[in-house]
Coordinates of C-alpha atoms and ligand atoms in Angstrom, one line a residue:
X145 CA 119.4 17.9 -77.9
X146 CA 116.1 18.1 -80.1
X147 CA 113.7 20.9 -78.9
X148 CA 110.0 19.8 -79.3
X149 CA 107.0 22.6 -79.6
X150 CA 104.3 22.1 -76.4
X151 CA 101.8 20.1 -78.6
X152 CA 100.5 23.0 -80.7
X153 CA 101.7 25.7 -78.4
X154 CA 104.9 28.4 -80.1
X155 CA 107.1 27.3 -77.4
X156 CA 109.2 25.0 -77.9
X157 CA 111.2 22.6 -74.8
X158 CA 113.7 20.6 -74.9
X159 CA 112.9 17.0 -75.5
X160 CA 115.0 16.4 -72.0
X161 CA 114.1 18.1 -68.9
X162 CA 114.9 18.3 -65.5
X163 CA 113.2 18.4 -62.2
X164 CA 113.5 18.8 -58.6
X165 CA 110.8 16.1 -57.0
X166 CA 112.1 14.7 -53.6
X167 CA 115.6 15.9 -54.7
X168 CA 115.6 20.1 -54.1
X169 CA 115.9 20.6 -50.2
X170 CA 116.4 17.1 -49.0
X171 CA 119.0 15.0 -51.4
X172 CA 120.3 17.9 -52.7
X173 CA 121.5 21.2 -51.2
X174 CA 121.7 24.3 -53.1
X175 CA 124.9 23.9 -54.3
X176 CA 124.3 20.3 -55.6
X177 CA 121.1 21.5 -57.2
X178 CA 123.4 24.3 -59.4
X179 CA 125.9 22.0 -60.4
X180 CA 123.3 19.3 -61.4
X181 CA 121.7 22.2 -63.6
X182 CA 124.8 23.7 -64.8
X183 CA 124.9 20.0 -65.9
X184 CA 121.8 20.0 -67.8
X185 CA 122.3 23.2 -69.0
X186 CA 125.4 22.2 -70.9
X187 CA 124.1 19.5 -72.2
X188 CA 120.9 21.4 -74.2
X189 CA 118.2 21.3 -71.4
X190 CA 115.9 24.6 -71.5
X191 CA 113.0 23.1 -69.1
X192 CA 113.3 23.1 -65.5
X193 CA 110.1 21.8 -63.6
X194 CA 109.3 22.7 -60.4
X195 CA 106.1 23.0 -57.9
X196 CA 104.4 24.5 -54.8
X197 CA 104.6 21.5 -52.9
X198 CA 108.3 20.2 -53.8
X199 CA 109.9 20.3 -50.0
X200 CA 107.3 22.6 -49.3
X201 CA 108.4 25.6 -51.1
X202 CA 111.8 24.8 -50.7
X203 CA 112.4 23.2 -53.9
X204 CA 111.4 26.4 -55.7
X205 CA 113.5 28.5 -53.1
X206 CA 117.0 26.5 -54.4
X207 CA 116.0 26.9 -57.9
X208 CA 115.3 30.4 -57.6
X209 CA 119.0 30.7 -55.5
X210 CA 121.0 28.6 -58.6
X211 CA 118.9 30.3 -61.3
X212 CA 119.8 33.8 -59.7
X213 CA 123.9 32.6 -59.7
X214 CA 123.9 30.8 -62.8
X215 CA 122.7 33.7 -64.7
X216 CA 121.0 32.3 -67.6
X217 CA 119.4 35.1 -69.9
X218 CA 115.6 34.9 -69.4
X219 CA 114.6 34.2 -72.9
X220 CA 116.8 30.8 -72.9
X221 CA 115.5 28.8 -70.1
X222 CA 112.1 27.2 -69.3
X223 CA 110.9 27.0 -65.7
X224 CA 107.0 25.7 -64.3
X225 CA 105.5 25.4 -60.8
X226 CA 102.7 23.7 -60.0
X227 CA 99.4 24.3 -58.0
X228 CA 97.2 22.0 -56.0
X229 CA 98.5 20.5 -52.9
X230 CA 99.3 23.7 -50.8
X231 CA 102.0 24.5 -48.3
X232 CA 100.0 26.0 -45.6
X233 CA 96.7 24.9 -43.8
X234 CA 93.1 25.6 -44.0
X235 CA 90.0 25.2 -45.7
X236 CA 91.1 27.7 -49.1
X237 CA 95.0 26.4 -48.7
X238 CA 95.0 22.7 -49.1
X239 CA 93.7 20.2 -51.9
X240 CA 92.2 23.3 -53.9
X241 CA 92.1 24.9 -57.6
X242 CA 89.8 28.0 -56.6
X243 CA 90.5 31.1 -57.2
X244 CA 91.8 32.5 -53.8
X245 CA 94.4 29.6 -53.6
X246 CA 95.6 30.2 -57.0
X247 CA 95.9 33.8 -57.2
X248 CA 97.6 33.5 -54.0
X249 CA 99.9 30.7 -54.6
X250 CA 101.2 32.4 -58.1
X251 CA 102.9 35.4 -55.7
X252 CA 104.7 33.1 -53.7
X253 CA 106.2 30.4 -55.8
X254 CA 107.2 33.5 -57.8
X255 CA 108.9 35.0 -55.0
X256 CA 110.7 31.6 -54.2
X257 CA 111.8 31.9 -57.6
X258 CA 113.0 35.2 -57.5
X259 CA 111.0 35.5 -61.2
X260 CA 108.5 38.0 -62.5
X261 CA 106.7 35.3 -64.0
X262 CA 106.9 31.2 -64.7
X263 CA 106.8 30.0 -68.0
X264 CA 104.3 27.2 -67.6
X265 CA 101.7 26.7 -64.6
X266 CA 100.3 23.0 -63.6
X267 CA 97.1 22.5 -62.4
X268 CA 99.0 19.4 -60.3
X269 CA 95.4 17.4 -59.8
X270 CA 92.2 18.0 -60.6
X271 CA 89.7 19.5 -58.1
X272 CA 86.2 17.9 -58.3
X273 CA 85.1 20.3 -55.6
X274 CA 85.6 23.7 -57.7
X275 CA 84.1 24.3 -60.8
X276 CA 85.9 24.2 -63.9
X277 CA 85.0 27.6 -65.0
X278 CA 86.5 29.1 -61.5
X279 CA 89.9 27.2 -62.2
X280 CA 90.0 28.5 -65.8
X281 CA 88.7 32.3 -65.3
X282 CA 92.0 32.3 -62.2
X283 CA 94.7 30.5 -65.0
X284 CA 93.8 33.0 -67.5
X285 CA 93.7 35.8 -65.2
X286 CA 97.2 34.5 -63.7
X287 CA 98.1 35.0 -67.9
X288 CA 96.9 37.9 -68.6
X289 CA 98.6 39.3 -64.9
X290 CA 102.1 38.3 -66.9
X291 CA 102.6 35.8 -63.9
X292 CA 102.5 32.6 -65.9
X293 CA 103.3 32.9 -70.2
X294 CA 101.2 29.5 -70.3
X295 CA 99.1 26.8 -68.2
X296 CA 98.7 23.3 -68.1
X297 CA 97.3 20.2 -65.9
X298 CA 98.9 17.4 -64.4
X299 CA 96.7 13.9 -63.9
X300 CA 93.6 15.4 -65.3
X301 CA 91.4 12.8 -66.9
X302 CA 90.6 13.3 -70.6
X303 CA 87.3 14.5 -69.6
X304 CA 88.2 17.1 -67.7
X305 CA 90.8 18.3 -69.9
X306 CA 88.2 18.6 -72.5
X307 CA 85.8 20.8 -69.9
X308 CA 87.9 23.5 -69.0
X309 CA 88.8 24.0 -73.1
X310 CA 85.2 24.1 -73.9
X311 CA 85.2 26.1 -71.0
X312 CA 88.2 28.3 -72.6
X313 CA 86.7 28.1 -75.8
X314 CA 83.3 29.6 -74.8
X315 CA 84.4 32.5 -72.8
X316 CA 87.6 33.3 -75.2
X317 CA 90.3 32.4 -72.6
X318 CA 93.3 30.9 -72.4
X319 CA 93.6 27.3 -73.2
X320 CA 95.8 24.4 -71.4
X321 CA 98.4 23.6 -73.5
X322 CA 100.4 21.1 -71.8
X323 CA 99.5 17.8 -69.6
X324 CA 102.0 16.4 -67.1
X325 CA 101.2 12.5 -66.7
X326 CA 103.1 9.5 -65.9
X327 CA 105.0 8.1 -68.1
X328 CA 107.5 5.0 -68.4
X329 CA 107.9 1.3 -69.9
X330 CA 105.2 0.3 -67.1
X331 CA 103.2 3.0 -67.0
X332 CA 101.4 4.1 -70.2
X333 CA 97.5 3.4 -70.4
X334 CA 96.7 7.3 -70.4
X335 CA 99.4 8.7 -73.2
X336 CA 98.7 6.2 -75.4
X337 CA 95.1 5.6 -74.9
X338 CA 93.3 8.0 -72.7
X339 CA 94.3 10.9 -74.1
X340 CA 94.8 9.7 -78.1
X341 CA 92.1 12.0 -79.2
X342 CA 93.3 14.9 -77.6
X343 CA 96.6 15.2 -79.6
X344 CA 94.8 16.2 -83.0
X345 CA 91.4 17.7 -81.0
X346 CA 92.6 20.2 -79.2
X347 CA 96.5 19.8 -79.6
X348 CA 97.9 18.6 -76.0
X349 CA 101.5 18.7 -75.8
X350 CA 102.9 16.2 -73.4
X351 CA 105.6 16.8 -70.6
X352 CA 106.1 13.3 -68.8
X353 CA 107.0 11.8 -65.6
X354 CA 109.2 9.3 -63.5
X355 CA 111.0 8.0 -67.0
X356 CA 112.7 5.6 -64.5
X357 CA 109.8 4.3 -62.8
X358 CA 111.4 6.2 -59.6
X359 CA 114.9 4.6 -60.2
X360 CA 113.3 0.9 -61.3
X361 CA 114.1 1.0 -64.6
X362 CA 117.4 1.4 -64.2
X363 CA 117.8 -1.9 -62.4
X364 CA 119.1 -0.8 -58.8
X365 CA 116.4 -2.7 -57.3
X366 CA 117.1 -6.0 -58.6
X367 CA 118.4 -7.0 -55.5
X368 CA 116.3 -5.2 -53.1
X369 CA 116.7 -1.3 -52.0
X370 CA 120.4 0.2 -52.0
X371 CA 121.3 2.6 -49.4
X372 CA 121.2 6.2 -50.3
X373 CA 118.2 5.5 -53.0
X374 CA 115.2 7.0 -53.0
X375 CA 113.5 3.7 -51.7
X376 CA 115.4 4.0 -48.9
X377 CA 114.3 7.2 -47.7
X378 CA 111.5 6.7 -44.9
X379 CA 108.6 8.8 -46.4
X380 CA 109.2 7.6 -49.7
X381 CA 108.4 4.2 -48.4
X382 CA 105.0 4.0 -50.2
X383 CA 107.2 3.6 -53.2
X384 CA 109.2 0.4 -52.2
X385 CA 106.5 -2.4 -53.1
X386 CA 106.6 -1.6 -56.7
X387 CA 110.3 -0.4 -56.9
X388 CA 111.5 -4.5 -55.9
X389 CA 108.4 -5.8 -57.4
X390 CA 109.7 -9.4 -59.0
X391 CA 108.2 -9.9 -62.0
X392 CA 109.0 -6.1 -63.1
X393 CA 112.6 -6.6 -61.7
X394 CA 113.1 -9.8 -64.0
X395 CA 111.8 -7.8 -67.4
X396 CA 114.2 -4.9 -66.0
X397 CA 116.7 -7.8 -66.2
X398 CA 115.4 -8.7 -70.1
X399 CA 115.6 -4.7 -70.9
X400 CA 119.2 -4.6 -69.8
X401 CA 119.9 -7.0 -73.0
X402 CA 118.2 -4.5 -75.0
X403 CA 119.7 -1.8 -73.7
X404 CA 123.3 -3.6 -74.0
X405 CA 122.5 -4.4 -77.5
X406 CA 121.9 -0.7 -78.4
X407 CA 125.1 0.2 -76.5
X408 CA 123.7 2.5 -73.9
X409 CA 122.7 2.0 -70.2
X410 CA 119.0 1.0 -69.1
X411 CA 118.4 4.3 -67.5
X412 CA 119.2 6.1 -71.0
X413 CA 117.4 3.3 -72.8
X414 CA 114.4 4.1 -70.4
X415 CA 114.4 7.6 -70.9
X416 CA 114.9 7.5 -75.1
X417 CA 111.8 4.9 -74.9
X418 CA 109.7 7.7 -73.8
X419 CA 111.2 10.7 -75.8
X420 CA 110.6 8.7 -78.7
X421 CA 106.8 8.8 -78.6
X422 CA 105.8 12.0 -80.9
X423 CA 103.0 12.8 -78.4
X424 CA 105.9 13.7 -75.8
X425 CA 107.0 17.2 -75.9
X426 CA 109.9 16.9 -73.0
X427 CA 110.6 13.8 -70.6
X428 CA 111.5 15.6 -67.2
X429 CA 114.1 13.5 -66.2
X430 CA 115.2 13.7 -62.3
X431 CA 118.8 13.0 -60.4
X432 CA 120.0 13.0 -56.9
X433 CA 123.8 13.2 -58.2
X434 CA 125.4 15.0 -61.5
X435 CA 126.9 11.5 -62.6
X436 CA 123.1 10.7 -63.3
X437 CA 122.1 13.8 -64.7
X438 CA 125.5 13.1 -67.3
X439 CA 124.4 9.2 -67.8
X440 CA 120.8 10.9 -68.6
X441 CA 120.6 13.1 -70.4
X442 CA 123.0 11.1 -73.3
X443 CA 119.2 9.0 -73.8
X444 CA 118.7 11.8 -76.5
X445 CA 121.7 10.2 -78.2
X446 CA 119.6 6.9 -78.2
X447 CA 116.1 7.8 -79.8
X448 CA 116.9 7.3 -83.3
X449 CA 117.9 4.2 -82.3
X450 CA 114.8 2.6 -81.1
X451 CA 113.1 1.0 -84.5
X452 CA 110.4 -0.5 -84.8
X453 CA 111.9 -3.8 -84.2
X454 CA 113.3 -2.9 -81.4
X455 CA 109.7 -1.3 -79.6
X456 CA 108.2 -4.7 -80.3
X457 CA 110.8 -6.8 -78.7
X458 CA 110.3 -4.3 -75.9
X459 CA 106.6 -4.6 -76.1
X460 CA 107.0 -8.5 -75.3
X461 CA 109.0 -7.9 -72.3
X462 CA 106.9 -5.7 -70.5
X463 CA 103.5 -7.6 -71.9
X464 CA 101.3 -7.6 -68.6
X465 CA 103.2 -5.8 -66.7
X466 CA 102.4 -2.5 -67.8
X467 CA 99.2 -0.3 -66.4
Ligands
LIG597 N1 103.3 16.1 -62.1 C1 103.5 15.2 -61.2 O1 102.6 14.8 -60.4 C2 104.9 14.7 -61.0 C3 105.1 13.5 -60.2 C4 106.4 13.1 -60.1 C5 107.5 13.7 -60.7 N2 107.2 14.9 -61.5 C6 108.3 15.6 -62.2 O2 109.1 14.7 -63.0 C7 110.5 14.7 -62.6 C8 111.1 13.4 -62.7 O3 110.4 12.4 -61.9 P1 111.2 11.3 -61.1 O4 112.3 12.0 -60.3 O5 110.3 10.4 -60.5 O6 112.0 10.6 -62.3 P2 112.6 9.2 -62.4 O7 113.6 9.3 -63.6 O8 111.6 8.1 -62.5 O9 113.4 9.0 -61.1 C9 114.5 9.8 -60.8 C10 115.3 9.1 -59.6 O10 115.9 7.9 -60.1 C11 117.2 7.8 -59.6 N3 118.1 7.8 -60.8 C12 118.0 8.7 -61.8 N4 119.0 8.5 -62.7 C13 119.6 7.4 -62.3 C14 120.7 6.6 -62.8 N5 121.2 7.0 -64.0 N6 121.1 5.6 -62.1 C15 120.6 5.2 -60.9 N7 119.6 5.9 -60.4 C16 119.1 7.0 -61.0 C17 117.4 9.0 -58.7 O11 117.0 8.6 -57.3 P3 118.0 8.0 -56.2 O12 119.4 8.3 -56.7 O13 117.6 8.8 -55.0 O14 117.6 6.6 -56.1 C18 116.5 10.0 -59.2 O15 116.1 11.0 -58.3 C19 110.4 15.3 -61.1 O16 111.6 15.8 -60.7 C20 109.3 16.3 -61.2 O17 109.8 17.5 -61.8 C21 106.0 15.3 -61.6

């Protein structure tokens, strides 16, 4: 396993990660969760990613349960949250970056977590109705509280990311370090294009999701949605157009080949396509069983393999059908 700094950030993540989205607290129990991070654990991984909003709070509360058995000294291991959405109701507890909700939400995904303090803190969307300034001043006071080492944002145009470091810059506060977007062999218009500036300008490191596409990429779907997957679960269904989509189900077809051809499985091929973009600091991988998180995490074996030759074959595959 290859450990990556965040952008220009000290601290440095494993190029693999793992997280706990849809998985923690309702496809996988606390005792599943452990042995699917003992799993990763073995096999390098240092960054564990997490959020408020995963099962509402309960994905932090498993994590915080394995992390507490497992034992890991605190200096090896990695672990976010995230901050947006909310687990409770009302007007300062839903759909909010102000201060309140933040300072607030910081104690209790910590206390989920049975941790002093998270490594890295997500801003999980942007929030046009608070002021950039507001958002910054609470993720640099989290900082300096010792209740988060180092912030980032997830989905954040560009634009904003720019804002709150001119906002950071001009009042001497903590920067963002770190985005979170989407990324996968369909889904790339904002690493590679949106945000090419900001690599050199301000020195974003990159921790990515849904390698698989949500379990597309590795071909499952070709003939519709298997039991058990995460298609098939009810309030996932907003997922299920895309997931048996035809025309990407046929180049998931074409990047099997590939993938045969290099001697590794799609889902490993899928995952090494994204760790091999420089820009990438970790690929948080995800898994509902510890036969996945094994197949997966062997995609760090495959990087060096992916020359240029093979990116452009790939390229031609998914011409069109990528956002
Ligand atoms: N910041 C954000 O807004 C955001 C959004 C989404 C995710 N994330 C983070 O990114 C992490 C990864 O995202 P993701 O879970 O969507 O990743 P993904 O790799 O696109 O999908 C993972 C899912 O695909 C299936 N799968 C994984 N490996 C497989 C294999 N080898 N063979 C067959 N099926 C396999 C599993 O679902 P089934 O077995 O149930 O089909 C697994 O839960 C999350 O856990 C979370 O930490 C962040």
């Amino acid at each position: 396993m290859n450990y990556k700094r965040l952008g220009r950030a000290g601290l440095k993540v494993s190029e693999l990660s793992f997280g706990s989205w849809v998985t923690y607290g309702n496809q996988l129990d606390a005792k599943a969760a452990s042995e699917c991070m003992a799993a990763a654990w073995d096999m390098g991984v240092n960054f564990f990613d997490n959020a408020e909003v995963y099962a509402a709070g309960e994905s932090e509360r498993i994590m915080g349960e394995v992390l507490k058995s497992l034992a890991w000294p605190r200096l090896k291991f990695v672990v976010s949250t995230k901050f947006f959405w909310g687990i409770t109701d009302g007007p300062n507890a839903k759909n909010s970056l102000n201060r309140k909700y933040l300072m607030q939400a910081i104690d209790g995904s910590l206390k989920r977590l049975q941790l002093d303090h998270v490594d890295l803190v997500y801003c999980h969307r942007a929030d046009p109705e608070t002021p950039i300034e507001e958002t910054v001043w609470a993720m640099h006071d989290m900082i300096r509280q010792g209740k988060a080492l180092y912030w980032g944002t997830s989905e954040w145009s560009a634009s904003e990311i720019m804002a709150a470091c001119q906002v950071a810059e001009r009042h001497h506060l903590t920067k963002p370090v770190v985005e979170q977007p989407q990324y996968n062999l369909f889904h790339r218009k904002r690493v590679e294009t949106e945000y090419r500036h900001l690599y050199d300008d301000i020195g974003l490191g990159l921790t990515t999701w849904s390698p698989l596409a949500s379990g597309l990429l590795t071909g499952k779907y070709r003939g519709g949605v298997p039991a058990g997957s995460r298609g098939s679960i009810p309030r996932m269904a907003f997922l299920v157009a895309d997931l048996t989509d035809a025309k990407k189900n046929a180049a998931v077809g074409a990047l099997e080949a590939v993938a045969k051809d290099l001697g590794c499985t799609l889902a490993q091929f899928a995952i090494a396509w994204c760790a091999r973009n420089p820009h990438v600091s970790s690929v948080i991988t995800g898994a509902s069983r510890v036969d996945q998180v094994k197949e997966n995490l062997k995609a760090a074996e495959i990087v060096p393999k992916l020359t240029a030759p093979v990116l452009e074959r790939v390229d031609k595959i998914v011409a069109g059908l990528r956002e």
